[in-house]
Coordinates of C-alpha atoms and ligand atoms in Angstrom, one line a residue:
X1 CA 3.8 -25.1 7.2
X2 CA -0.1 -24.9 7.4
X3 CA -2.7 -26.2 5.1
X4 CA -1.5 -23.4 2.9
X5 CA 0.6 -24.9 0.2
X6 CA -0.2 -23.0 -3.1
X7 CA -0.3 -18.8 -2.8
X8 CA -1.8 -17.0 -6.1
X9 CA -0.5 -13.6 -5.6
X10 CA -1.6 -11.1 -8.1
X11 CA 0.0 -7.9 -8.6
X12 CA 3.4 -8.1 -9.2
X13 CA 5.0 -4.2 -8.9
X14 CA 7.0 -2.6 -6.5
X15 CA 5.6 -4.1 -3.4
X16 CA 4.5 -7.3 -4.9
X17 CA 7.5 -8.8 -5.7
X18 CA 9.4 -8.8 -3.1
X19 CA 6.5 -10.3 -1.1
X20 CA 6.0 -12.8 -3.6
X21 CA 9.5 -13.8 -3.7
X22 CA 9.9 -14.3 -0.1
X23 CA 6.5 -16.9 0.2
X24 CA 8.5 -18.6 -2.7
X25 CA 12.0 -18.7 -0.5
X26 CA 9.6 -19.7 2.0
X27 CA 8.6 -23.0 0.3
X28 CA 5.5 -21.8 -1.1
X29 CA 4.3 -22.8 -4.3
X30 CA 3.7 -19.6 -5.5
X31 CA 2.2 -18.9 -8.5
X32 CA 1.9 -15.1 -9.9
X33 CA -0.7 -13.0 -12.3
X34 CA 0.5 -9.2 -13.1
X35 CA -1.2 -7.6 -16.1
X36 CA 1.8 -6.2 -17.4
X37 CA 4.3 -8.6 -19.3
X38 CA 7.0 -6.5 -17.8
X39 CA 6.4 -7.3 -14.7
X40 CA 5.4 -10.9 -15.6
X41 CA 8.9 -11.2 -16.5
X42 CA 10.4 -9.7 -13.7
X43 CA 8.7 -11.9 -11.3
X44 CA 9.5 -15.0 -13.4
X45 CA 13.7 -14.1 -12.9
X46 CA 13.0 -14.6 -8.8
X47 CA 12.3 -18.3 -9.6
X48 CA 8.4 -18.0 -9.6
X49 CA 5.5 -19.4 -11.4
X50 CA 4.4 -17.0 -13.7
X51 CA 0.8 -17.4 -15.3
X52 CA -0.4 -15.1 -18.5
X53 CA -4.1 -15.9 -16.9
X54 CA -6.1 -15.1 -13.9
X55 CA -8.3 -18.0 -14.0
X56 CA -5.6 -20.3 -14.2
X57 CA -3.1 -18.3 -11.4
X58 CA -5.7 -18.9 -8.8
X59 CA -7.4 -22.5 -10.0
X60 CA -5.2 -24.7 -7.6
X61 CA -5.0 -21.9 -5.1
X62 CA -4.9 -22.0 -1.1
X63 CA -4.3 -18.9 -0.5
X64 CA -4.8 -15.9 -3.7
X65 CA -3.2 -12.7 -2.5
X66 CA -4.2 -9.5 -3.5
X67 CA -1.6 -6.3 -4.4
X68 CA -3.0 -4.1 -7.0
X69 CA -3.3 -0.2 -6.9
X70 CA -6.8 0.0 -5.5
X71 CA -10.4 -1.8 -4.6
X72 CA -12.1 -0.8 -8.0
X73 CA -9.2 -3.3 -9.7
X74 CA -9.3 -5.9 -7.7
X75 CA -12.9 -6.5 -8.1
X76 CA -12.5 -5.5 -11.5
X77 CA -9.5 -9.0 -11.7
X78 CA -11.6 -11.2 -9.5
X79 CA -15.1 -10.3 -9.3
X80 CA -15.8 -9.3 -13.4
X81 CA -16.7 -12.6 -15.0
X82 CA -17.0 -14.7 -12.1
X83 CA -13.6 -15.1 -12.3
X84 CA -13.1 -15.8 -8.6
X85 CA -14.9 -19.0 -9.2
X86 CA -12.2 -20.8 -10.7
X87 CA -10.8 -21.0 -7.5
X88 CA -11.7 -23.5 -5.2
X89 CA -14.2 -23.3 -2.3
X90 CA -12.9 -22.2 1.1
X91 CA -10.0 -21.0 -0.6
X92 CA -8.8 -17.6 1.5
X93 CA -8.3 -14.5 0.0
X94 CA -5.8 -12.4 1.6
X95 CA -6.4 -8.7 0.1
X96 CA -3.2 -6.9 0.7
X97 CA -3.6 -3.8 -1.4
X98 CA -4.9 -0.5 0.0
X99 CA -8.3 0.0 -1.4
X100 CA -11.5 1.4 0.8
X101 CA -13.0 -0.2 3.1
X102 CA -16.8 0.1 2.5
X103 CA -15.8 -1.2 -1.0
X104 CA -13.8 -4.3 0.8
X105 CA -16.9 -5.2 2.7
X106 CA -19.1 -5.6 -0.5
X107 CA -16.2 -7.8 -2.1
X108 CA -16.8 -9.9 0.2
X109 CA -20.4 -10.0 0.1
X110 CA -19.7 -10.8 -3.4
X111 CA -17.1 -13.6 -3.2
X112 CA -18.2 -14.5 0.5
X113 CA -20.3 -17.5 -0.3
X114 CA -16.9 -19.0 -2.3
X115 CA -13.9 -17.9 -0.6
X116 CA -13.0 -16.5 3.2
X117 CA -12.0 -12.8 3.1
X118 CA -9.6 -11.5 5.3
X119 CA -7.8 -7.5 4.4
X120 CA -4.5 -6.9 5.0
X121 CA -2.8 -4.2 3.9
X122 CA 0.5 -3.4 4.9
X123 CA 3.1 -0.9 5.8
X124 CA 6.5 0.1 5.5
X125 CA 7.6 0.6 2.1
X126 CA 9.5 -1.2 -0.7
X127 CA 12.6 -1.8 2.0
X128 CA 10.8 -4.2 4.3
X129 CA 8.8 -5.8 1.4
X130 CA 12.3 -6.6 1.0
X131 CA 13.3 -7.7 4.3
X132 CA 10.0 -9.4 5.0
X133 CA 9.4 -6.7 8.2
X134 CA 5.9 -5.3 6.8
X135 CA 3.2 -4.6 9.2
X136 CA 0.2 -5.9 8.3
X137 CA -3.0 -4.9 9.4
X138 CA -5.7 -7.4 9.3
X139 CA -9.3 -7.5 9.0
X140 CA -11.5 -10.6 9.0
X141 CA -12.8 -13.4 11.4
X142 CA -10.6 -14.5 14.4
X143 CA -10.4 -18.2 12.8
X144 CA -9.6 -16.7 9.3
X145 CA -7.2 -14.5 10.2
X146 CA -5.4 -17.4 12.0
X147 CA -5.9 -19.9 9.5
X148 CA -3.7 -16.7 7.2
X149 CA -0.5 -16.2 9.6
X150 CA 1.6 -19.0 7.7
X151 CA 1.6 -16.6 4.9
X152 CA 1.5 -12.9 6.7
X153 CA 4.3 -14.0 9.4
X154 CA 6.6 -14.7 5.9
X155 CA 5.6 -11.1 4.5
X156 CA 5.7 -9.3 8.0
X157 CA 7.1 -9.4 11.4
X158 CA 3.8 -7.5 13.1
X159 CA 0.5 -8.8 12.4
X160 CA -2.1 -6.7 14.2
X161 CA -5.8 -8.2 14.2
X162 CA -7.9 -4.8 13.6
X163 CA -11.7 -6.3 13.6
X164 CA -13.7 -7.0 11.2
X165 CA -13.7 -7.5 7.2
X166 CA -12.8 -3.8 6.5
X167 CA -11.3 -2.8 9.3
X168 CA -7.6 -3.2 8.5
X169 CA -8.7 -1.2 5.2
X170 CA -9.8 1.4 7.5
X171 CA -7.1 1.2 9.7
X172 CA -4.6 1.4 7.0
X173 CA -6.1 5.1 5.3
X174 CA -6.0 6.3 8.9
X175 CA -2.5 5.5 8.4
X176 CA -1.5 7.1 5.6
X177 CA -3.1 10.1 6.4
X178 CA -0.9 10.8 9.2
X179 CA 2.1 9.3 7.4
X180 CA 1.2 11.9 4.0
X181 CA 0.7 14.6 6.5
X182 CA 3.7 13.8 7.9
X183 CA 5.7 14.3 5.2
X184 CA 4.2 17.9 4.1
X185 CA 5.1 19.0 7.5
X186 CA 8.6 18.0 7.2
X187 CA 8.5 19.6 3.8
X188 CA 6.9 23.1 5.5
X189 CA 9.5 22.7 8.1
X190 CA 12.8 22.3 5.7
X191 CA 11.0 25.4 3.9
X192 CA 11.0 27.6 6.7
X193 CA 14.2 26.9 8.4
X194 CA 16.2 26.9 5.3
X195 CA 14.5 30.3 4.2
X196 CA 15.8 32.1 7.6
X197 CA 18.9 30.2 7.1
X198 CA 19.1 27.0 8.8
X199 CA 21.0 23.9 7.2
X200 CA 18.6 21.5 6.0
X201 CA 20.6 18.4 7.4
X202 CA 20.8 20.5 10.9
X203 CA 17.1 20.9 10.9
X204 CA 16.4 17.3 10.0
X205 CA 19.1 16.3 12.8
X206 CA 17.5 17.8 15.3
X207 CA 13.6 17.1 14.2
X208 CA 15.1 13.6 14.7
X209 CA 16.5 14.2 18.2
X210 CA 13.3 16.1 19.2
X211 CA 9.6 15.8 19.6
X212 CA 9.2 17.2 15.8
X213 CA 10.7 13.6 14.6
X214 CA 8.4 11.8 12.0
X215 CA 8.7 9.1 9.5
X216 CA 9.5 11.4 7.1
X217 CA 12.1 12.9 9.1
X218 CA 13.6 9.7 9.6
X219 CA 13.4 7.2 7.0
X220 CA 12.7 10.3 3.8
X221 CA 14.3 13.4 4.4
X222 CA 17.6 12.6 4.1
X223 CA 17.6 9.2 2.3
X224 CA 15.2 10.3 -0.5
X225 CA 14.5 13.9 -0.4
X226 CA 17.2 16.1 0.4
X227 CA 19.8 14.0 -2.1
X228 CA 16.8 14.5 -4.5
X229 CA 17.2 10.7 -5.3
X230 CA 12.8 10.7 -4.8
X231 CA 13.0 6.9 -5.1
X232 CA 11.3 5.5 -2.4
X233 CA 9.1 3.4 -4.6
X234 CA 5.6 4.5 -3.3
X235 CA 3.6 7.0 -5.7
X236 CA 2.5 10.0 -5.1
X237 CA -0.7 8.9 -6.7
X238 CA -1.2 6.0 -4.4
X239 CA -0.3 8.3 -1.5
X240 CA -3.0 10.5 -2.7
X241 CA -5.5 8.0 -3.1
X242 CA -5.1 6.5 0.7
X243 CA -5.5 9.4 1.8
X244 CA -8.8 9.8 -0.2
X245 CA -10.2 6.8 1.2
X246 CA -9.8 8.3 4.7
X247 CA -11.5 11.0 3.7
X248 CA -14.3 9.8 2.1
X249 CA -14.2 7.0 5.4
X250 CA -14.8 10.5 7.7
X251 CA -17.6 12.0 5.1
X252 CA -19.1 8.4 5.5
X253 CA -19.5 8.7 9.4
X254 CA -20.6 12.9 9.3
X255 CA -17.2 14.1 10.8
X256 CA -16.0 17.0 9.9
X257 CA -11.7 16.9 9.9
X258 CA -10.7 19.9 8.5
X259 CA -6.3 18.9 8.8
X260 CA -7.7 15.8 7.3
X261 CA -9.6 17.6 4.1
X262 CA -6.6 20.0 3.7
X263 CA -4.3 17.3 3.7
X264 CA -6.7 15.4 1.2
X265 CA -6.3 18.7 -1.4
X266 CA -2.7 19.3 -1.1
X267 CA -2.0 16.0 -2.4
X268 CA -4.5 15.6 -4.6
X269 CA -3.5 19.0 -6.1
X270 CA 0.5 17.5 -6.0
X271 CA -1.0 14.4 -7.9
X272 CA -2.0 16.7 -10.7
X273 CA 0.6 19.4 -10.9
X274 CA 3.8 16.6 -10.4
X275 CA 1.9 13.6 -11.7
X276 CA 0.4 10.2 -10.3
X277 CA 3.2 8.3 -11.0
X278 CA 6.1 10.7 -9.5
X279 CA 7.6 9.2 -6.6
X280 CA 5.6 10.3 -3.2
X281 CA 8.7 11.9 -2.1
X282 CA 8.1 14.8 -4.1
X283 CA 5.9 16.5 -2.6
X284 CA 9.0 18.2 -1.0
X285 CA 9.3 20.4 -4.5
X286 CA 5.3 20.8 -4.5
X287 CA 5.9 22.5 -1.4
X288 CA 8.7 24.1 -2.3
X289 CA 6.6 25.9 -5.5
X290 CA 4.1 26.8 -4.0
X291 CA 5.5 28.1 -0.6
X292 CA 6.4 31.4 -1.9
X293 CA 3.4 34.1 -1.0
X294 CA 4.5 35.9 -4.4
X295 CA 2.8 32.5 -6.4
Ligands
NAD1 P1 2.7 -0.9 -8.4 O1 2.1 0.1 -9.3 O2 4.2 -0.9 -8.3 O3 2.2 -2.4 -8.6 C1 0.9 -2.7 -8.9 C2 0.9 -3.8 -9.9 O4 -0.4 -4.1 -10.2 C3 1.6 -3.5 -11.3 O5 2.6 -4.4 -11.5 C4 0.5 -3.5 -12.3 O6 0.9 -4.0 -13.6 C5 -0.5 -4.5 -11.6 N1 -1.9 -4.3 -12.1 C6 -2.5 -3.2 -12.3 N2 -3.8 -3.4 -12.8 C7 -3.8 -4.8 -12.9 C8 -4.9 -5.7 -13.4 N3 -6.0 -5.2 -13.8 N4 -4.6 -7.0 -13.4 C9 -3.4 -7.5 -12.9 N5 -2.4 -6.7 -12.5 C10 -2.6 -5.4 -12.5 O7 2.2 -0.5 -6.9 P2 2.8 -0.9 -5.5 O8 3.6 0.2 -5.0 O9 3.3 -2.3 -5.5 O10 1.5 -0.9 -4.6 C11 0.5 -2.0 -4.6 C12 -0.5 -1.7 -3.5 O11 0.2 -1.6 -2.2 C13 -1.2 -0.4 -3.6 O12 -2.5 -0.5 -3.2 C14 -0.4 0.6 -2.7 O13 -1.2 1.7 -2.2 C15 0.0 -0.4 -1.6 N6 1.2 0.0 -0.9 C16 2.4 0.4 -1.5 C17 3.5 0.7 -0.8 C18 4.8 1.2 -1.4 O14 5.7 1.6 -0.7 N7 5.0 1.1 -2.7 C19 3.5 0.5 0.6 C20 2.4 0.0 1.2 C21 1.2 -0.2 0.5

């Protein structure tokens, strides 16, 4: 292993844990903060170090990871009270959740002078959070982003260097735009077909044996959407706000995407009507409602 001996990781939900408990199986001393005792205690059964405080989480910390539901949190954890202080100079932080990227470049302004910032958010769902097959995309110096790949080649099997501080933010909204409006295309397309007559399955078959084949097609439709199981871990809230970041990113530069703003709508409109916390996958029965010209 590298000079990385002790990970804080804070943030301990659907996508945390697993990625916490793999640096542990690792041989990491891995110590964890989650604000809710729930998940305190669900960390704590995978063999973890579980701390009921920030400040102390991160004090003897290498390496504090980030995986919380957006930017305005994890400055709220780290940057409110100078709590970023109790860790120790030079320390890295490795910012893994999906926040904005304008806002990731003035945390580390505001931590810069302590710790070494390097984003990387990641992608590919709870299942290889599991397997430890994430791909991360990573923003930062060249050196910092090195001195990082002990603990991003436990939690993924791609790390792709993007620029930067900021730009694997960036590059990770880009992302989830096309993966969201993936997934209301496959939703249109399952609409139409089934409303002339089509079989679902058949359509989804041959999406996936055609040029129409999309991660939702693939890895969704029929393992979370069509069974109506809609537990593919990811929120539809979180979706929504990804995709927000991109477009607020594209307002930032003065471009004008309209599939991009559409997209932006829809599931912010989803995020209201079927609620923030409903699985992502359900944007399927969003569609569904609100396909019929009579509504
Ligand atoms: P989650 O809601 O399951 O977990 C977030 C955790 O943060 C929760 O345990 C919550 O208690 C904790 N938390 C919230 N506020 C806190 C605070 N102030 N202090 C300490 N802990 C706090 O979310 P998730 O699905 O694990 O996603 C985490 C991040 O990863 C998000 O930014 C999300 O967009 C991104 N992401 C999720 C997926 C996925 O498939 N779920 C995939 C890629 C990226």
């Amino acid at each position: 292993m590298s000079g990385i001996k002790t990970v804080s990781f804070i943030g301990l939900g659907q996508m945390g844990r697993p990625m916490a408990k793999n640096l542990h199986e690792a041989g990491f001393r891995v110590v964890g903060f989650d604000a809710s005792e729930e998940a305190r205690l669900e960390a704590g059964k995978s063999g973890l170090i579980v701390s009921n405080s920030l400040e102390d989480a991160i004090r003897d910390s290498d390496c504090i990871v980030t995986m919380l539901p957006n930017g305005d949190i994890v400055q709220d954890v780290l940057v409110s009270n100078d709590r970023f202080l109790s860790a120790h100079k030079g320390a890295l932080l490795l910012e893994m959740s999906s926040s904005a990227p304008l806002q990731t470049r003035q945390l580390s302004e505001l931590v810069g002078t302590h710790l070494r910032v390097v984003d990387a958010p990641v992608s590919g769902g709870v299942k290889r959070a599991i397997e430890g097959t994430l791909t991360v995309m990573a923003g930062g110096s060249n050196e910092d982003i090195e001195s990082s790949k002990p603990v991003l080649e436990v939690i993924s099997s791609k790390v792709f260097s993007c620029g930067p501080v900021g730009a694997g933010h960036a590059m990770k909204s880009i992302n989830n735009y096309v993966s969201g409006a993936g997934v209301v295309a496959a939703s249109e397309a399952v609409r139409l077909g089934t409303e002339f007559g089509l079989e679902a399955e058949t359509i989804v078959d041959v999406l996936n044996a055609s040029s129409g084949k999309n991660n939702a097609t693939e890895v969704k439709m029929k393992q979370f959407i069509l069974n109506e199981a809609f537990s593919s871990g990811f929120a539809l809230g979180l979706m929504s706000k990804d995709i927000g970041i991109a477009a607020d990113l594209a307002k930032s530069l003065n471009l004008n995407l309209k599939n991009l703003e559409e997209t932006d709508l829809m599931w912010k409109r989803a995020s209201k009507e079927v609620g923030g916390s409903a699985d992502h996958t359900r944007m399927f029965e969003f569609v569904t409602t609100n396909s019929d010209s009579k509504n």
